[in-house]
mmCIF file of C-alpha atoms in Angstrom:
data_model
loop_
_atom_site.group_PDB
_atom_site.id
_atom_site.type_symbol
_atom_site.label_atom_id
_atom_site.label_comp_id
_atom_site.label_asym_id
_atom_site.label_seq_id
_atom_site.Cartn_x
_atom_site.Cartn_y
_atom_site.Cartn_z
ATOM 1 C CA MET A 134 0.037 -0.233 -0.219
ATOM 2 C CA ALA A 135 1.355 3.677 -1.105
ATOM 3 C CA VAL A 136 1.910 6.164 1.919
ATOM 4 C CA SER A 137 1.132 9.539 1.385
ATOM 5 C CA GLU A 138 2.690 12.060 1.972
ATOM 6 C CA LEU A 139 1.372 12.910 5.639
ATOM 7 C CA GLN A 140 2.489 8.875 6.942
ATOM 8 C CA TRP A 141 6.027 10.230 6.212
ATOM 9 C CA ALA A 142 5.679 13.453 7.655
ATOM 10 C CA LEU A 143 4.544 11.466 10.612
ATOM 11 C CA ILE A 144 7.356 8.937 10.212
ATOM 12 C CA ALA A 145 9.610 11.956 10.010
ATOM 13 C CA ALA A 146 8.782 13.883 13.102
ATOM 14 C CA GLY A 147 8.687 10.431 15.016
ATOM 15 C CA GLY A 148 12.087 9.344 14.383
ATOM 16 C CA ALA A 149 13.081 12.609 15.092
ATOM 17 C CA ALA A 150 10.997 12.900 18.710
ATOM 18 C CA VAL A 151 13.330 9.947 19.575
ATOM 19 C CA VAL A 152 16.553 11.383 17.964
ATOM 20 C CA ALA A 153 15.759 13.885 20.522
ATOM 21 C CA VAL A 154 15.094 11.856 23.137
ATOM 22 C CA VAL A 155 17.960 10.182 23.354
ATOM 23 C CA ALA A 156 20.355 12.480 23.546
ATOM 24 C CA TYR A 157 18.650 15.035 25.798
ATOM 25 C CA ASN A 158 19.253 11.637 28.097
ATOM 26 C CA LYS A 159 22.545 11.039 27.017
ATOM 27 C CA TRP A 160 22.419 15.466 28.330
ATOM 28 C CA GLN A 161 21.120 14.211 31.339
ATOM 29 C CA GLU A 162 23.387 11.303 32.336
ATOM 30 C CA SER A 163 26.415 13.633 31.670
ATOM 31 C CA ARG A 164 24.984 15.952 33.389
ATOM 32 C CA HIS A 165 24.187 13.831 36.245
ATOM 33 C CA ARG A 166 28.014 11.972 35.881
ATOM 34 C CA LYS A 167 29.628 15.875 36.019
ATOM 35 C CA ARG A 168 28.137 16.384 39.295
ATOM 36 C CA ALA A 169 29.255 12.795 40.881
ATOM 37 C CA GLU A 170 32.888 13.318 39.321
ATOM 38 C CA GLN A 171 32.635 16.912 41.508
ATOM 39 C CA ALA A 172 30.969 15.599 44.748
ATOM 40 C CA PHE A 173 33.010 12.589 44.566
ATOM 41 C CA GLY A 174 35.999 13.527 43.237
ATOM 42 C CA GLY A 175 35.902 12.322 39.859
ATOM 43 C CA GLU A 176 35.839 8.279 38.685
ATOM 44 C CA GLN A 177 36.472 6.175 41.345
ATOM 45 C CA PRO A 178 38.550 3.266 40.616
ATOM 46 C CA ASP A 179 38.297 -0.167 42.550
ATOM 47 C CA VAL A 180 39.178 1.003 45.555
ATOM 48 C CA LEU A 181 41.805 -2.535 46.564
ATOM 49 C CA LEU A 182 43.041 -2.950 42.897
ATOM 50 C CA GLU A 183 43.550 0.102 41.194
ATOM 51 C CA PRO A 184 47.005 2.881 42.267
ATOM 52 C CA GLY A 185 45.308 5.743 44.359
ATOM 53 C CA LEU A 186 43.429 8.441 42.899
ATOM 54 C CA HIS A 187 45.334 12.361 43.873
ATOM 55 C CA GLU A 188 42.915 13.941 46.470
ATOM 56 C CA PRO A 189 43.373 16.442 49.076
ATOM 57 C CA ARG A 190 46.498 14.853 51.709
ATOM 58 C CA ILE A 191 47.241 15.771 55.279
ATOM 59 C CA GLY A 192 49.216 19.270 54.758
ATOM 60 C CA ASP A 193 47.465 19.662 51.177
ATOM 61 C CA GLY A 194 45.595 23.279 50.307
ATOM 62 C CA VAL A 195 42.441 23.652 48.092
ATOM 63 C CA LEU A 196 40.493 20.759 46.831
ATOM 64 C CA PRO A 197 39.914 20.207 43.147
ATOM 65 C CA VAL A 198 36.782 21.281 42.128
ATOM 66 C CA ASP A 199 35.408 21.433 38.152
ATOM 67 C CA ALA A 200 35.617 24.733 36.846
ATOM 68 C CA ASP A 201 33.416 23.881 33.928
ATOM 69 C CA GLU A 202 30.189 24.177 35.766
ATOM 70 C CA PRO A 203 29.150 24.300 40.640
ATOM 71 C CA PRO A 204 29.510 21.024 42.150
ATOM 72 C CA ALA A 205 26.369 19.252 43.049
ATOM 73 C CA ARG A 206 27.551 20.482 47.263
ATOM 74 C CA PRO A 207 30.401 23.085 47.051
ATOM 75 C CA VAL A 208 33.402 21.274 47.988
ATOM 76 C CA ARG A 209 35.124 22.986 51.141
ATOM 77 C CA GLU A 210 37.648 25.277 50.661
ATOM 78 C CA GLN A 211 40.723 26.537 52.231
ATOM 79 C CA PRO A 212 40.915 30.355 52.910
ATOM 80 C CA ILE A 213 43.596 32.047 50.940
ATOM 81 C CA GLY A 214 46.637 32.939 53.089
ATOM 82 C CA ARG A 215 45.734 30.273 55.859
ATOM 83 C CA GLY A 216 48.499 27.764 56.281
ATOM 84 C CA SER A 217 48.336 24.511 55.145
ATOM 85 C CA PRO A 218 46.670 21.713 57.595
ATOM 86 C CA SER A 219 49.042 19.832 59.568
ATOM 87 C CA CYS A 220 48.074 16.770 61.450
ATOM 88 C CA PRO A 221 48.674 17.534 65.451
ATOM 89 C CA LEU A 222 50.137 13.980 65.926
ATOM 90 C CA ASP A 223 52.497 13.820 62.662
ATOM 91 C CA ALA A 224 50.489 10.962 60.893
ATOM 92 C CA SER A 225 54.121 10.541 58.334
ATOM 93 C CA GLU A 226 54.861 9.569 54.610
ATOM 94 C CA LEU A 227 57.766 8.327 56.009
ATOM 95 C CA ALA A 228 56.327 6.024 58.376
ATOM 96 C CA ASP A 229 52.105 5.754 57.552
ATOM 97 C CA CYS A 230 50.062 4.559 55.150
ATOM 98 C CA VAL A 231 47.513 7.815 55.000
ATOM 99 C CA VAL A 232 43.874 7.230 53.335
ATOM 100 C CA ARG A 233 41.836 9.597 52.752
ATOM 101 C CA ILE A 234 37.499 8.978 53.160
ATOM 102 C CA GLU A 235 35.478 11.820 51.399
ATOM 103 C CA ALA A 236 31.784 12.099 52.541
ATOM 104 C CA ILE A 237 28.901 14.151 51.086
ATOM 105 C CA GLU A 238 27.796 14.892 53.857
ATOM 106 C CA ALA A 239 29.194 15.525 56.850
ATOM 107 C CA LEU A 240 29.467 11.852 59.282
ATOM 108 C CA SER A 241 29.400 12.344 63.312
ATOM 109 C CA ALA A 242 33.934 11.510 64.179
ATOM 110 C CA SER A 243 32.617 9.917 66.716
ATOM 111 C CA ARG A 244 29.717 7.187 64.533
ATOM 112 C CA LEU A 245 32.232 6.697 62.084
ATOM 113 C CA TRP A 246 35.661 5.804 65.010
ATOM 114 C CA THR A 247 32.633 3.583 66.983
ATOM 115 C CA ALA A 248 32.051 1.962 62.710
ATOM 116 C CA CYS A 249 35.645 1.716 62.202
ATOM 117 C CA ALA A 250 37.285 0.040 65.156
ATOM 118 C CA GLU A 251 34.168 -2.801 64.322
ATOM 119 C CA SER A 252 34.259 -3.238 61.244
ATOM 120 C CA MET A 253 38.667 -3.496 61.257
ATOM 121 C CA GLY A 254 39.441 -5.319 64.802
ATOM 122 C CA ASP A 255 42.940 -5.466 65.384
ATOM 123 C CA VAL A 256 44.734 -4.788 62.366
ATOM 124 C CA GLY A 257 47.777 -5.512 64.483
ATOM 125 C CA LYS A 258 49.375 -1.476 63.580
ATOM 126 C CA PRO A 259 48.597 1.003 65.277
ATOM 127 C CA LEU A 260 45.902 3.039 63.722
ATOM 128 C CA ARG A 261 44.621 6.807 64.307
ATOM 129 C CA TRP A 262 42.162 8.562 62.229
ATOM 130 C CA TYR A 263 41.775 12.502 61.522
ATOM 131 C CA GLY A 264 38.810 14.163 60.761
ATOM 132 C CA PHE A 265 39.068 18.064 58.769
ATOM 133 C CA GLU A 266 38.080 20.645 61.171
ATOM 134 C CA ASP A 267 36.494 23.790 58.600
ATOM 135 C CA ALA A 268 36.928 26.004 61.351
ATOM 136 C CA SER A 269 40.038 25.733 62.618
ATOM 137 C CA ASN A 270 41.418 24.907 59.075
ATOM 138 C CA LEU A 271 43.180 21.327 60.572
ATOM 139 C CA TRP A 272 43.217 18.369 60.640
ATOM 140 C CA VAL A 273 42.138 17.038 64.004
ATOM 141 C CA GLU A 274 42.551 13.308 65.830
ATOM 142 C CA VAL A 275 39.164 11.564 66.233
ATOM 143 C CA ASP A 276 38.139 8.973 68.221
ATOM 144 C CA LYS A 277 35.101 6.899 70.458
ATOM 145 C CA ASP A 278 34.342 9.993 72.448
ATOM 146 C CA SER A 279 34.491 13.143 69.536
ATOM 147 C CA ALA A 280 32.387 15.470 68.554
ATOM 148 C CA GLY A 281 31.300 17.209 65.602
ATOM 149 C CA ALA A 282 31.167 15.832 61.812
ATOM 150 C CA HIS A 283 33.221 15.983 59.028
ATOM 151 C CA HIS A 284 33.084 15.266 55.007
ATOM 152 C CA TRP A 285 37.247 14.259 55.731
ATOM 153 C CA PHE A 286 38.686 11.600 57.255
ATOM 154 C CA ALA A 287 41.824 10.820 57.480
ATOM 155 C CA ALA A 288 42.980 6.946 58.750
ATOM 156 C CA ALA A 289 46.234 6.565 59.554
ATOM 157 C CA LEU A 290 48.542 3.047 59.930
ATOM 158 C CA GLN A 291 51.941 2.558 60.995
ATOM 159 C CA LEU A 292 53.104 0.520 58.744
ATOM 160 C CA VAL A 293 56.587 -0.567 61.422
ATOM 161 C CA ASP A 294 57.000 -1.121 64.828
ATOM 162 C CA ARG A 295 59.066 -2.585 67.480
ATOM 163 C CA ARG A 296 57.759 -6.118 65.841
ATOM 164 C CA GLY A 297 58.487 -5.400 62.976
ATOM 165 C CA PRO A 298 56.801 -3.955 60.069
ATOM 166 C CA VAL A 299 53.193 -4.993 59.354
ATOM 167 C CA GLY A 300 52.169 -8.249 56.656
ATOM 168 C CA GLU A 301 50.194 -8.375 53.910
ATOM 169 C CA THR A 302 47.343 -10.558 56.082
ATOM 170 C CA GLU A 303 46.894 -7.284 58.298
ATOM 171 C CA LEU A 304 47.336 -4.545 54.879
ATOM 172 C CA VAL A 305 44.125 -6.507 53.209
ATOM 173 C CA ARG A 306 42.142 -6.265 57.107
ATOM 174 C CA PHE A 307 43.177 -2.732 57.305
ATOM 175 C CA PHE A 308 41.724 -1.898 53.489
ATOM 176 C CA HIS A 309 38.625 -3.908 53.780
ATOM 177 C CA GLY A 310 37.477 -2.542 56.239
ATOM 178 C CA LEU A 311 37.917 0.909 54.969
ATOM 179 C CA GLN A 312 35.943 -0.108 52.192
ATOM 180 C CA ARG A 313 32.860 -1.118 53.976
ATOM 181 C CA VAL A 314 33.033 1.520 56.535
ATOM 182 C CA ALA A 315 32.754 3.752 53.434
ATOM 183 C CA ASP A 316 30.256 1.263 51.920
ATOM 184 C CA GLN A 317 28.305 1.888 55.411
ATOM 185 C CA PHE A 318 28.217 5.771 54.864
ATOM 186 C CA LEU A 319 28.347 6.752 51.312
ATOM 187 C CA ALA A 320 31.624 8.518 51.269
ATOM 188 C CA VAL A 321 34.463 7.294 49.099
ATOM 189 C CA PRO A 322 38.338 6.238 49.818
ATOM 190 C CA ALA A 323 40.398 8.137 48.228
ATOM 191 C CA GLU A 324 44.822 7.326 46.922
ATOM 192 C CA LEU A 325 44.425 4.091 48.124
ATOM 193 C CA PRO A 326 48.018 2.794 47.535
ATOM 194 C CA PRO A 327 48.974 -0.483 45.332
ATOM 195 C CA ARG A 328 49.722 -3.644 48.462
ATOM 196 C CA ASN A 329 52.361 -4.354 46.804
ATOM 197 C CA GLU A 330 54.802 -0.337 47.553
ATOM 198 C CA VAL A 331 52.775 -0.371 51.245
ATOM 199 C CA LEU A 332 54.267 -4.036 51.908
ATOM 200 C CA ALA A 333 57.868 -3.150 50.266
ATOM 201 C CA LYS A 334 58.006 0.023 51.962
ATOM 202 C CA ALA A 335 57.257 -1.385 54.998
ATOM 203 C CA GLN A 336 59.332 -3.838 54.893
ATOM 204 C CA GLU A 337 62.372 -1.623 53.584
ATOM 205 C CA LEU A 338 61.788 1.210 56.823
ATOM 206 C CA ASP A 339 62.019 -1.720 59.418
ATOM 207 C CA SER A 340 65.139 -3.212 57.687
ATOM 208 C CA PHE A 341 66.915 0.360 58.331
ATOM 209 C CA CYS A 342 64.772 1.604 62.272
ATOM 210 C CA ALA A 343 66.520 -2.286 62.788
ATOM 211 C CA SER A 344 69.740 -0.652 61.802
ATOM 212 C CA VAL A 345 69.734 1.916 63.833
ATOM 213 C CA ASP A 346 67.725 0.122 66.733
ATOM 214 C CA VAL A 347 70.438 0.452 69.352
ATOM 215 C CA GLN A 348 70.314 1.093 73.313
ATOM 216 C CA ILE A 349 73.613 1.889 75.473
ATOM 217 C CA GLY A 350 72.921 0.263 79.438
ATOM 218 C CA LEU A 351 75.781 0.736 81.997
ATOM 219 C CA ASN A 352 75.566 -0.807 85.035
ATOM 220 C CA VAL A 353 76.224 0.268 88.640
ATOM 221 C CA VAL A 354 77.352 -3.208 90.347
ATOM 222 C CA ALA A 355 78.158 -2.906 94.225
ATOM 223 C CA ARG A 356 81.279 -3.599 95.278
ATOM 224 C CA GLU A 357 80.881 -5.373 98.168
ATOM 225 C CA ALA A 358 76.803 -5.226 100.136
ATOM 226 C CA PRO A 359 74.384 -5.209 98.247
ATOM 227 C CA PHE A 360 72.887 -1.607 97.506
ATOM 228 C CA VAL A 361 69.637 -0.579 99.435
ATOM 229 C CA GLY A 362 66.059 0.147 97.845
ATOM 230 C CA THR A 363 65.822 3.219 100.566
ATOM 231 C CA LYS A 364 69.409 4.575 99.740
ATOM 232 C CA ILE A 365 68.165 3.986 96.139
ATOM 233 C CA ARG A 366 64.785 5.365 96.450
ATOM 234 C CA ALA A 367 66.338 8.918 98.342
ATOM 235 C CA LEU A 368 69.586 8.981 95.861
ATOM 236 C CA ALA A 369 66.441 8.735 92.742
ATOM 237 C CA GLU A 370 64.057 11.509 93.864
ATOM 238 C CA SER A 371 67.143 13.737 94.773
ATOM 239 C CA GLN A 372 67.929 13.960 91.102
ATOM 240 C CA GLY A 373 64.386 14.450 90.479
ATOM 241 C CA TRP A 374 63.738 11.069 88.712
ATOM 242 C CA VAL A 375 60.156 9.560 87.860
ATOM 243 C CA LEU A 376 58.809 5.815 88.895
ATOM 244 C CA ALA A 377 56.861 4.927 86.892
ATOM 245 C CA GLU A 378 54.202 1.790 86.741
ATOM 246 C CA ASP A 379 56.784 -0.498 84.475
ATOM 247 C CA GLY A 380 58.628 -0.943 87.409
ATOM 248 C CA GLY A 381 62.194 1.674 86.524
ATOM 249 C CA PHE A 382 62.797 5.011 87.698
ATOM 250 C CA HIS A 383 62.920 7.288 84.925
ATOM 251 C CA ALA A 384 65.558 10.552 84.479
ATOM 252 C CA VAL A 385 63.034 13.575 81.905
ATOM 253 C CA ASP A 386 64.541 16.747 80.064
ATOM 254 C CA GLY A 387 62.298 19.934 81.030
ATOM 255 C CA GLU A 388 59.889 19.237 78.736
ATOM 256 C CA GLY A 389 59.125 15.498 80.180
ATOM 257 C CA ARG A 390 60.794 13.792 77.566
ATOM 258 C CA GLU A 391 62.481 10.994 78.950
ATOM 259 C CA LEU A 392 66.954 10.831 78.928
ATOM 260 C CA PHE A 393 66.822 7.397 80.082
ATOM 261 C CA SER A 394 66.427 5.048 82.708
ATOM 262 C CA VAL A 395 67.010 3.171 86.123
ATOM 263 C CA SER A 396 65.784 -1.353 86.672
ATOM 264 C CA ASN A 397 66.831 -3.066 88.586
ATOM 265 C CA LEU A 398 69.439 -5.322 87.526
ATOM 266 C CA ASP A 399 67.896 -8.055 89.594
ATOM 267 C CA GLY A 400 64.813 -7.801 87.214
ATOM 268 C CA ALA A 401 62.334 -7.260 90.331
ATOM 269 C CA ALA A 402 60.184 -3.689 89.833
ATOM 270 C CA PHE A 403 61.266 -0.807 92.258
ATOM 271 C CA SER A 404 57.780 0.008 93.486
ATOM 272 C CA PRO A 405 56.940 1.787 96.628
ATOM 273 C CA GLU A 406 56.187 -0.760 98.723
ATOM 274 C CA GLU A 407 58.869 -2.997 97.735
ATOM 275 C CA MET A 408 61.891 -0.455 98.066
ATOM 276 C CA ARG A 409 61.373 -0.765 101.829
ATOM 277 C CA THR A 410 63.272 -3.530 101.838
ATOM 278 C CA LEU A 411 64.659 -3.744 98.798
ATOM 279 C CA HIS A 412 68.593 -5.575 98.522
ATOM 280 C CA THR A 413 70.561 -5.806 95.129
ATOM 281 C CA ARG A 414 73.630 -6.213 93.474
ATOM 282 C CA GLY A 415 73.723 -3.318 90.731
ATOM 283 C CA ILE A 416 71.124 -0.779 88.858
ATOM 284 C CA THR A 417 70.980 -0.766 85.101
ATOM 285 C CA LEU A 418 70.856 3.073 83.188
ATOM 286 C CA LEU A 419 69.878 3.089 79.951
ATOM 287 C CA LEU A 420 69.431 4.658 77.182
ATOM 288 C CA ASP A 421 67.135 4.799 74.153
ATOM 289 C CA VAL A 422 68.985 5.746 70.979
ATOM 290 C CA PRO A 423 66.123 6.744 68.151
ATOM 291 C CA ARG A 424 63.895 8.015 70.749
ATOM 292 C CA ILE A 425 66.447 10.642 72.462
ATOM 293 C CA ALA A 426 66.578 14.131 70.499
ATOM 294 C CA ASN A 427 69.895 14.881 71.610
ATOM 295 C CA GLY A 428 71.803 11.687 72.130
ATOM 296 C CA VAL A 429 75.127 12.207 73.248
ATOM 297 C CA GLN A 430 74.238 14.916 75.474
ATOM 298 C CA ALA A 431 71.776 12.383 77.247
ATOM 299 C CA PHE A 432 74.288 10.269 77.345
ATOM 300 C CA GLU A 433 77.289 12.224 79.134
ATOM 301 C CA GLN A 434 73.957 12.865 81.469
ATOM 302 C CA MET A 435 73.892 9.345 82.390
ATOM 303 C CA LEU A 436 77.194 8.931 82.654
ATOM 304 C CA VAL A 437 77.282 11.105 85.636
ATOM 305 C CA SER A 438 74.488 10.138 87.068
ATOM 306 C CA ALA A 439 76.074 6.369 86.718
ATOM 307 C CA ARG A 440 79.455 7.979 88.565
ATOM 308 C CA GLN A 441 77.548 9.774 91.389
ATOM 309 C CA LEU A 442 75.660 6.591 92.680
ATOM 310 C CA ALA A 443 78.905 3.792 92.026
ATOM 311 C CA GLU A 444 80.300 6.680 94.837
ATOM 312 C CA THR A 445 77.670 7.533 97.030
ATOM 313 C CA LEU A 446 76.092 3.095 97.171
ATOM 314 C CA GLY A 447 79.748 1.785 96.653
ATOM 315 C CA GLY A 448 79.724 0.270 93.216
ATOM 316 C CA THR A 449 81.506 -0.063 90.456
ATOM 317 C CA VAL A 450 80.264 1.510 87.008
ATOM 318 C CA VAL A 451 80.981 -0.674 84.530
ATOM 319 C CA ASP A 452 79.545 -2.481 80.494
ATOM 320 C CA ASP A 453 77.550 -6.136 80.069
ATOM 321 C CA ASN A 454 79.929 -7.794 79.671
ATOM 322 C CA ASN A 455 81.360 -6.851 83.507
ATOM 323 C CA SER A 456 84.249 -4.630 82.569
ATOM 324 C CA PRO A 457 85.232 -0.979 84.252
ATOM 325 C CA PHE A 458 83.666 1.281 81.949
ATOM 326 C CA GLY A 459 86.147 4.536 81.659
ATOM 327 C CA ASP A 460 86.534 7.157 79.841
ATOM 328 C CA GLN A 461 88.070 5.448 76.908
ATOM 329 C CA GLU A 462 84.677 3.575 76.639
ATOM 330 C CA ALA A 463 82.797 6.853 76.866
ATOM 331 C CA HIS A 464 84.073 8.263 73.447
ATOM 332 C CA VAL A 465 83.677 5.359 71.721
ATOM 333 C CA ILE A 466 79.846 5.312 73.191
ATOM 334 C CA ARG A 467 80.215 9.565 72.145
ATOM 335 C CA GLY A 468 80.619 8.806 68.652
ATOM 336 C CA GLN A 469 78.387 4.981 68.189
ATOM 337 C CA ILE A 470 75.702 7.903 69.118
ATOM 338 C CA ASP A 471 76.943 10.554 66.477
ATOM 339 C CA HIS A 472 76.817 7.415 64.081
ATOM 340 C CA PHE A 473 73.095 6.183 64.157
ATOM 341 C CA GLN A 474 71.824 9.146 64.902
ATOM 342 C CA GLY A 475 72.913 10.748 61.566
ATOM 343 C CA ARG A 476 71.658 8.013 59.407
ATOM 344 C CA MET A 477 68.449 8.813 60.995
ATOM 345 C CA ASN A 478 68.454 12.604 60.544
ATOM 346 C CA SER A 479 69.781 11.358 56.929
ATOM 347 C CA ARG A 480 67.073 9.777 56.476
ATOM 348 C CA GLY A 481 64.433 12.492 57.718
ATOM 349 C CA LEU A 482 63.617 10.816 60.428
ATOM 350 C CA GLU A 483 64.051 12.668 63.814
ATOM 351 C CA PRO A 484 65.908 10.927 66.670
ATOM 352 C CA GLY A 485 63.361 11.648 69.886
ATOM 353 C CA GLY A 486 61.117 13.391 67.080
ATOM 354 C CA GLU A 487 56.985 11.933 67.416
ATOM 355 C CA VAL A 488 57.766 9.811 64.531
ATOM 356 C CA ALA A 489 60.791 8.327 65.798
ATOM 357 C CA ARG A 490 59.261 7.076 69.431
ATOM 358 C CA ARG A 491 56.187 5.427 67.428
ATOM 359 C CA LEU A 492 58.268 3.838 65.004
ATOM 360 C CA PHE A 493 60.208 2.833 68.766
ATOM 361 C CA ALA A 494 58.030 2.125 70.980
ATOM 362 C CA THR A 495 58.319 -0.468 73.525
#
């Protein structure tokens, strides 16, 4: 049957309408995609497999936005002229695996922290959480008791401690836990680093830390009669040493940071009660080289204290081999401390700094 001109016109009009609808849908899809990318920081890869995206880091300035069209929700910017935010506990690119999470709606800090604790459990290494405060323009540590809500959070998993480097099982638990929490709150983990790179970095850092993990010990041993606990305590308190829960006295600097510790050579803990009847054949003074800011200066103070204790208690200063410790031995030790702390500084790991105290925590 012949098709009339009217029918041809209707067919053409219908086809044009279909094309228009398809074009409109594509435009809408593109528009919504652009809004989503602006809100969530761009198209997201599989966070457990792909290298991370370059989202704002702790210490970064302005969060990136697409200049073509305003985002669906404004991304918070730092005011021009204000310093970059810094983490109060110094989350470190050297020592931590730091992963940021961005949420469209502000999340309760305590609620997110609780969800993370439930989702991850014990990851085997110290883990700290931070939230970015728009008002103060700073990252602040958050925990289960934190008030307030944030759009940006950061999780910092410590890569190494004195037990060794983070393992693959621990790292997978951390990454998967982050993803579960992000899914729960409709948030986006950003810049998740490749697993093999994190593990290699942890192994290398652990090897370096082991190479500079040095402790200097001096023993003051009784020449004849054992040392009396009450006299040891009186001498310690006159020096301003603090008796801690670990059963040892601790010499500290003006800022309360430990210089060296003093413990019982026989192994028994010092305590206020026990020291009334304590008798011991000696005491040990110990300097933890990576955890002390000025190792040589701290060693000098420890050596002076050891000699004073020996003179007052009737003892002798010896090394771990029970050999007398004199000026020549002290000169060698000063050189060793300089060497190890110099290596730390060359690595960007400040002896006695916050990061060093975390990595070499006992």
